[in-house]
Coordinates of C-alpha atoms in Angstrom, one line a residue:
M255 CA -92.1 -18.9 81.0
K256 CA -93.4 -17.0 83.8
F257 CA -92.3 -13.6 84.8
A258 CA -93.3 -11.1 87.6
V259 CA -92.8 -7.5 87.1
L260 CA -92.7 -5.1 90.1
G261 CA -93.7 -1.6 89.3
A262 CA -96.3 -0.7 86.9
G263 CA -94.8 2.6 85.6
S264 CA -93.5 3.1 82.1
A265 CA -90.6 0.6 82.5
G266 CA -92.8 -2.1 84.2
Q267 CA -95.5 -2.0 81.7
G268 CA -93.1 -1.8 78.8
I269 CA -91.2 -5.0 80.0
A270 CA -94.5 -6.6 80.8
G271 CA -95.9 -5.8 77.4
Y272 CA -92.6 -6.8 75.5
L273 CA -92.5 -10.2 77.3
A274 CA -96.2 -10.9 77.1
L275 CA -96.3 -10.4 73.3
K276 CA -93.6 -13.1 73.1
G277 CA -96.2 -15.6 74.7
H278 CA -94.9 -15.6 78.1
D279 CA -97.0 -15.5 81.2
L280 CA -96.8 -12.0 83.0
F281 CA -97.7 -10.9 86.5
L282 CA -97.8 -7.4 87.2
Y283 CA -97.5 -5.7 90.7
N284 CA -98.0 -2.3 91.7
R285 CA -98.1 -0.7 95.2
T286 CA -101.0 1.4 94.6
P287 CA -104.0 -0.4 92.9
E288 CA -105.3 2.5 91.2
R289 CA -102.5 2.5 88.6
I290 CA -103.2 -1.0 87.5
A291 CA -107.0 -0.9 87.8
A292 CA -107.5 -1.0 84.2
L293 CA -105.2 -3.9 83.8
A294 CA -106.6 -5.9 86.7
D295 CA -110.0 -5.7 85.1
S296 CA -109.2 -6.4 81.5
H297 CA -106.0 -8.3 81.6
R298 CA -105.1 -6.6 78.3
L299 CA -102.2 -4.2 77.6
K300 CA -102.1 -2.3 74.2
V301 CA -98.6 -2.1 73.0
S302 CA -97.5 0.1 70.2
G303 CA -94.3 1.4 68.6
I304 CA -91.4 -1.0 67.5
V305 CA -93.6 -4.0 68.6
E306 CA -97.3 -3.9 68.4
G307 CA -100.3 -6.0 69.6
E308 CA -102.5 -6.7 72.6
A309 CA -100.5 -8.3 75.4
V310 CA -102.3 -10.7 77.7
I311 CA -101.3 -10.1 81.4
Q312 CA -102.1 -13.0 83.7
A313 CA -102.6 -10.8 86.7
A314 CA -102.2 -7.2 87.9
S315 CA -102.4 -6.9 91.7
S316 CA -101.1 -5.0 94.7
D317 CA -100.7 -8.3 96.5
L318 CA -97.2 -9.3 96.2
E319 CA -97.7 -13.0 97.2
T320 CA -100.2 -13.4 94.2
V321 CA -97.7 -11.8 91.8
V322 CA -94.3 -13.5 92.8
S323 CA -95.2 -17.1 94.1
N324 CA -94.1 -19.8 91.8
V325 CA -92.4 -17.4 89.3
P326 CA -88.7 -18.2 88.5
Y327 CA -87.9 -14.6 87.3
V328 CA -88.9 -11.4 89.2
M329 CA -88.4 -8.2 87.2
V330 CA -88.0 -5.1 89.4
T331 CA -88.6 -1.9 87.5
A332 CA -89.5 0.3 90.6
R333 CA -87.4 3.2 91.3
A334 CA -84.2 2.6 93.4
G335 CA -85.5 4.1 96.6
G336 CA -88.1 1.2 96.8
H337 CA -85.6 -1.5 96.0
E338 CA -84.9 -2.6 99.6
S339 CA -88.6 -2.5 100.8
L340 CA -90.0 -4.3 97.6
V341 CA -87.5 -7.1 97.8
E342 CA -87.8 -7.7 101.5
Q343 CA -91.4 -8.0 101.1
C344 CA -91.0 -10.5 98.2
L345 CA -88.5 -12.9 100.0
P346 CA -91.1 -14.8 102.0
Y347 CA -92.9 -15.8 98.7
V348 CA -90.4 -16.0 95.9
Q349 CA -89.5 -19.8 95.0
E350 CA -86.3 -21.3 95.8
H351 CA -83.4 -20.2 93.6
A352 CA -85.4 -17.4 92.1
V353 CA -83.5 -14.8 90.2
I354 CA -84.5 -11.1 90.9
V355 CA -83.4 -8.8 88.0
V356 CA -83.2 -5.2 88.8
F357 CA -83.7 -2.6 85.9
T358 CA -82.0 -0.2 86.4
G359 CA -79.4 -1.5 89.1
Y360 CA -78.1 1.5 90.8
W361 CA -75.8 -0.9 92.9
A362 CA -78.8 -3.0 93.7
A363 CA -76.9 -6.3 93.6
L364 CA -74.7 -5.1 96.5
R365 CA -77.2 -3.0 98.4
L366 CA -79.6 -5.9 98.6
Q367 CA -77.2 -8.6 99.9
P368 CA -77.8 -7.8 103.5
L369 CA -81.5 -8.6 103.0
L370 CA -80.8 -12.0 101.5
K371 CA -78.5 -12.9 104.4
E372 CA -80.9 -11.6 107.1
H373 CA -83.7 -13.6 105.7
D374 CA -81.7 -16.7 105.0
R375 CA -82.4 -16.4 101.2
I376 CA -78.9 -16.5 99.8
D377 CA -80.2 -19.0 97.4
V378 CA -82.1 -16.0 95.5
T379 CA -79.8 -14.2 93.0
I380 CA -79.9 -10.5 92.6
A381 CA -78.9 -9.5 89.1
E382 CA -78.7 -5.9 87.8
T383 CA -78.7 -4.3 84.5
T384 CA -77.0 -1.0 83.4
L385 CA -80.2 0.3 82.0
L386 CA -83.7 -0.8 80.9
P387 CA -83.4 -2.4 77.5
L388 CA -86.6 -0.5 76.2
A389 CA -87.4 3.0 75.8
C390 CA -91.2 3.3 76.7
R391 CA -93.9 5.6 78.1
V392 CA -97.4 5.1 79.1
V393 CA -99.8 6.8 76.6
E394 CA -102.9 6.4 78.6
P395 CA -104.2 3.7 81.0
G396 CA -103.8 0.3 79.3
H397 CA -101.6 1.6 76.5
I398 CA -97.8 1.5 76.5
L399 CA -95.6 2.9 73.7
I400 CA -92.3 1.1 73.2
S401 CA -90.4 3.7 71.0
G402 CA -86.9 2.0 71.0
E403 CA -84.8 -0.8 72.2
K404 CA -81.1 -0.9 73.1
S405 CA -78.9 -3.1 71.1
A406 CA -77.1 -4.4 74.1
V407 CA -77.4 -3.9 77.9
R408 CA -74.9 -5.3 80.4
I409 CA -76.1 -7.7 83.3
A410 CA -74.1 -9.0 86.3
T411 CA -74.8 -10.6 89.5
Y412 CA -73.4 -10.6 93.0
P413 CA -72.0 -13.2 94.0
P414 CA -70.2 -12.7 90.5
D415 CA -70.1 -16.6 89.8
R416 CA -73.8 -16.4 89.1
T417 CA -73.6 -14.1 86.2
D418 CA -73.1 -16.6 83.4
A419 CA -75.9 -18.9 84.5
V420 CA -78.3 -15.9 84.7
Y421 CA -77.3 -14.6 81.3
E422 CA -77.6 -18.0 79.7
K423 CA -81.3 -18.5 80.8
L424 CA -82.4 -14.8 80.5
H425 CA -80.9 -13.8 77.2
V426 CA -83.3 -16.3 75.5
F427 CA -86.2 -14.1 76.6
V428 CA -84.5 -10.6 76.8
P429 CA -81.9 -10.9 73.9
Q430 CA -80.5 -7.5 74.6
V431 CA -78.6 -8.4 77.8
F432 CA -75.1 -9.6 77.7
P433 CA -72.8 -10.6 80.6
G434 CA -70.8 -7.9 82.4
G435 CA -67.5 -8.5 84.3
S436 CA -69.0 -7.3 87.6
V437 CA -71.5 -5.0 89.1
L438 CA -68.9 -2.2 88.9
E439 CA -69.4 -2.2 85.3
T440 CA -73.3 -2.3 85.4
S441 CA -73.6 0.4 87.9
L442 CA -71.0 2.7 86.7
E443 CA -72.0 2.2 83.1
N444 CA -75.4 3.8 83.8
Y445 CA -75.4 7.1 82.1
N446 CA -78.7 8.3 83.3
P447 CA -77.3 10.5 86.2
V448 CA -74.8 12.3 84.1
I449 CA -77.4 13.3 81.5
H450 CA -80.7 13.8 83.5
V451 CA -79.2 15.6 86.6
P452 CA -77.4 18.5 84.4
I453 CA -80.4 18.8 82.1
A454 CA -82.9 19.2 85.1
L455 CA -80.7 21.7 86.9
F456 CA -80.1 24.0 83.9
N457 CA -83.9 23.9 82.9
L458 CA -85.0 24.3 86.4
R459 CA -88.0 26.6 85.6
H460 CA -89.3 24.2 83.1
V461 CA -88.9 21.2 85.5
E462 CA -90.7 23.0 88.4
E463 CA -93.5 24.8 86.3
D464 CA -94.2 23.1 82.9
C465 CA -92.6 19.6 83.0
E466 CA -95.7 18.1 81.5
T467 CA -95.3 19.9 78.2
F468 CA -91.5 20.3 78.4
R469 CA -89.7 17.8 76.1
F470 CA -86.9 16.9 78.4
Y471 CA -84.2 15.8 76.0
S472 CA -84.9 17.7 72.8
E473 CA -85.6 21.1 74.4
G474 CA -83.4 20.7 77.5
V475 CA -80.0 20.3 75.9
S476 CA -78.1 23.2 74.6
P477 CA -74.3 23.2 73.8
G478 CA -73.6 24.6 77.3
V479 CA -75.6 21.9 78.9
A480 CA -73.9 19.2 76.9
G481 CA -70.6 20.6 78.1
V482 CA -71.7 20.0 81.7
I483 CA -72.8 16.5 80.7
D484 CA -69.4 15.9 79.1
A485 CA -67.6 17.2 82.3
V486 CA -69.4 14.9 84.8
D487 CA -69.1 12.0 82.3
S488 CA -65.3 12.5 82.1
E489 CA -65.2 12.2 85.8
R490 CA -67.2 9.1 85.8
L491 CA -64.8 7.5 83.1
A492 CA -61.7 8.7 85.2
L493 CA -63.2 6.7 88.2
C494 CA -63.7 3.7 85.9
R495 CA -60.0 3.8 84.7
A496 CA -59.0 4.0 88.4
L497 CA -60.7 0.7 89.0
G498 CA -59.4 -0.8 85.8
L499 CA -62.7 -0.7 83.9
D500 CA -62.8 0.2 80.2
L501 CA -66.2 1.8 79.8
E502 CA -67.7 4.1 77.1
S503 CA -68.8 7.7 77.2
A504 CA -72.4 8.3 77.5
A505 CA -72.6 9.8 74.1
S506 CA -70.9 6.7 72.7
M507 CA -73.4 4.4 74.5
I508 CA -76.4 6.3 73.1
K509 CA -74.9 6.0 69.7
D510 CA -74.3 2.3 70.2
Y511 CA -77.7 1.5 71.8
Y512 CA -80.0 3.3 69.6
H513 CA -78.0 3.7 66.3
V514 CA -77.8 7.6 66.6
K515 CA -75.3 9.7 64.8
G516 CA -73.5 12.6 66.1
E517 CA -70.1 14.2 66.4
T518 CA -70.7 15.7 69.9
T519 CA -72.8 14.8 72.9
Y520 CA -75.0 17.7 71.9
E521 CA -75.5 16.4 68.4
T522 CA -75.9 13.0 69.6
I523 CA -78.8 13.9 72.1
K524 CA -80.5 16.2 69.4
N525 CA -80.5 13.2 67.1
W526 CA -81.8 10.6 69.7
E527 CA -85.1 10.0 68.1
A528 CA -86.3 7.4 70.4
V529 CA -86.6 10.0 73.3
H530 CA -87.2 13.1 71.2
E531 CA -90.9 13.6 72.3
Y532 CA -90.4 12.5 75.9
V533 CA -91.8 14.6 78.7
L534 CA -91.1 13.6 82.2
P535 CA -94.2 14.2 84.3
D536 CA -92.3 14.1 87.6
P537 CA -88.5 14.9 86.7
L538 CA -87.7 15.6 90.3
H539 CA -88.2 12.0 91.3
Y540 CA -85.7 11.0 88.7
V541 CA -83.2 13.7 89.9
E542 CA -83.7 12.4 93.5
E543 CA -83.0 8.8 92.3
E544 CA -80.0 9.8 90.3
L545 CA -78.4 11.9 92.9
M546 CA -78.8 9.3 95.8
Y547 CA -77.9 6.2 93.8
G548 CA -75.9 7.6 91.0
L549 CA -73.9 10.9 91.6
A550 CA -73.4 10.5 95.4
P551 CA -71.9 7.2 95.2
L552 CA -69.8 8.4 92.3
V553 CA -68.4 11.1 94.4
S554 CA -67.9 8.9 97.4
L555 CA -65.9 6.5 95.2
C556 CA -63.9 9.3 93.5
D557 CA -63.0 10.6 97.0
T558 CA -61.9 7.2 98.1
F559 CA -59.5 6.7 95.2
G560 CA -58.4 10.4 94.8
V561 CA -60.2 10.9 91.5
P562 CA -61.2 14.7 91.3
A563 CA -65.0 15.0 90.7
P564 CA -65.6 18.8 90.8
T565 CA -68.7 18.7 88.4
A566 CA -70.3 15.8 90.1
R567 CA -69.9 17.5 93.4
M568 CA -71.2 20.7 92.2
L569 CA -74.3 19.0 90.9
V570 CA -75.0 17.1 94.2
E571 CA -74.5 20.2 96.2
S572 CA -76.6 22.5 93.9
W573 CA -79.6 20.0 94.1
S574 CA -79.2 19.8 98.0
V575 CA -79.6 23.7 98.0
V576 CA -82.6 23.6 95.5
E577 CA -84.5 20.9 97.3
G578 CA -83.3 21.5 100.8
I579 CA -82.2 18.0 101.1
D580 CA -78.7 16.8 102.2
Y581 CA -77.9 14.4 99.4
W582 CA -74.6 13.5 101.0
K583 CA -76.5 12.1 104.0
K584 CA -79.2 10.6 102.0
G585 CA -77.1 9.1 99.1
V586 CA -75.4 5.8 98.9
T587 CA -71.8 5.8 100.1
C588 CA -68.7 3.3 99.8
E589 CA -69.6 2.1 103.2
D590 CA -73.0 1.2 102.1
L591 CA -71.6 -1.0 99.2
G592 CA -69.2 -2.8 101.6
F593 CA -66.1 -1.0 100.0
R594 CA -65.0 0.9 103.2
G595 CA -61.2 0.6 103.8
K596 CA -60.7 -1.5 100.6
S597 CA -58.2 -0.5 97.8
S598 CA -59.3 -0.4 94.2
Q599 CA -57.8 -3.9 93.7
E600 CA -59.6 -5.3 96.6
I601 CA -63.0 -3.9 95.5
V602 CA -62.3 -5.4 92.1
D603 CA -61.6 -8.6 93.7
M604 CA -64.5 -8.6 95.9
V605 CA -67.0 -8.3 92.9
T606 CA -65.1 -10.6 90.5
R607 CA -63.9 -13.4 92.6
R608 CA -66.4 -15.8 94.5
E609 CA -63.8 -16.8 97.1
N610 CA -63.7 -13.3 98.4
N611 CA -67.4 -12.9 99.0
V612 CA -68.6 -13.4 102.5

């Protein structure tokens, strides 16, 4: 099978290497050619960790047409801020009825619908996952480490009646995915914002001054920081309940995904071996993404449905001060998602019933 992967960071190279080692044809895109220069020349990617081998990459290019033409599955691993631009540039070239899978979703299936309509490409399906199914990092140019894989990752589409068809085809190649009930589940289940944003804020000196040696998870979490994670996570879960969703806590998902043990969130993160040695070379970019596409829409939805969210609000406002950015203005809102003026039941209907999608 042919796959295009858009974004050649750790996530993109991890997905590309994982699928290529299974014998599939991989075409890798990155906006800046420098990052993929070694792959473009050698067509080889060393993969180590839970899977190992030399993966063959059919093409690594900064030309989108070369990468996505005649490919049925397009995997987007670029950060959320680039989703709209990247998908819009793809639409003239992707084949009819192509499936674009966004890892990690951050409301992509809803956010990208206006582009499909504008370009008359409603034949294209946008699917989103809760998270990337793999834990991976670039060791050096041409070498990706896959240190862990999640046991199961939710996937959903908008319109919702396409979820089962996408799952039936995709899980053969990416067995970790399973069908979610709606894109509410995939986007609200994402635990990255509730973990990364508090860790970064309460380790700001390390984030700003020595992020390239600071082990983000193992050194960044204390009992107090874990308490903040628990507080914002409880607000996420309260919103889920208001929308009729039964989702797990962040700590429970980590334990399920990675078979980690721990009685508390603090113990769970400390025992999370797959990410124990991780350093984030540019954590402020992660924070920006998770504020704009994670916590800002979370608070917007909480405000809409009368769910208190003081911790999430504090985090957004604190980071707005730290970075001099108004994340309330930059972040995704209910209106951006097409939820304005809708009740919780109307929102659920919108993302679960085909006849309500227009």
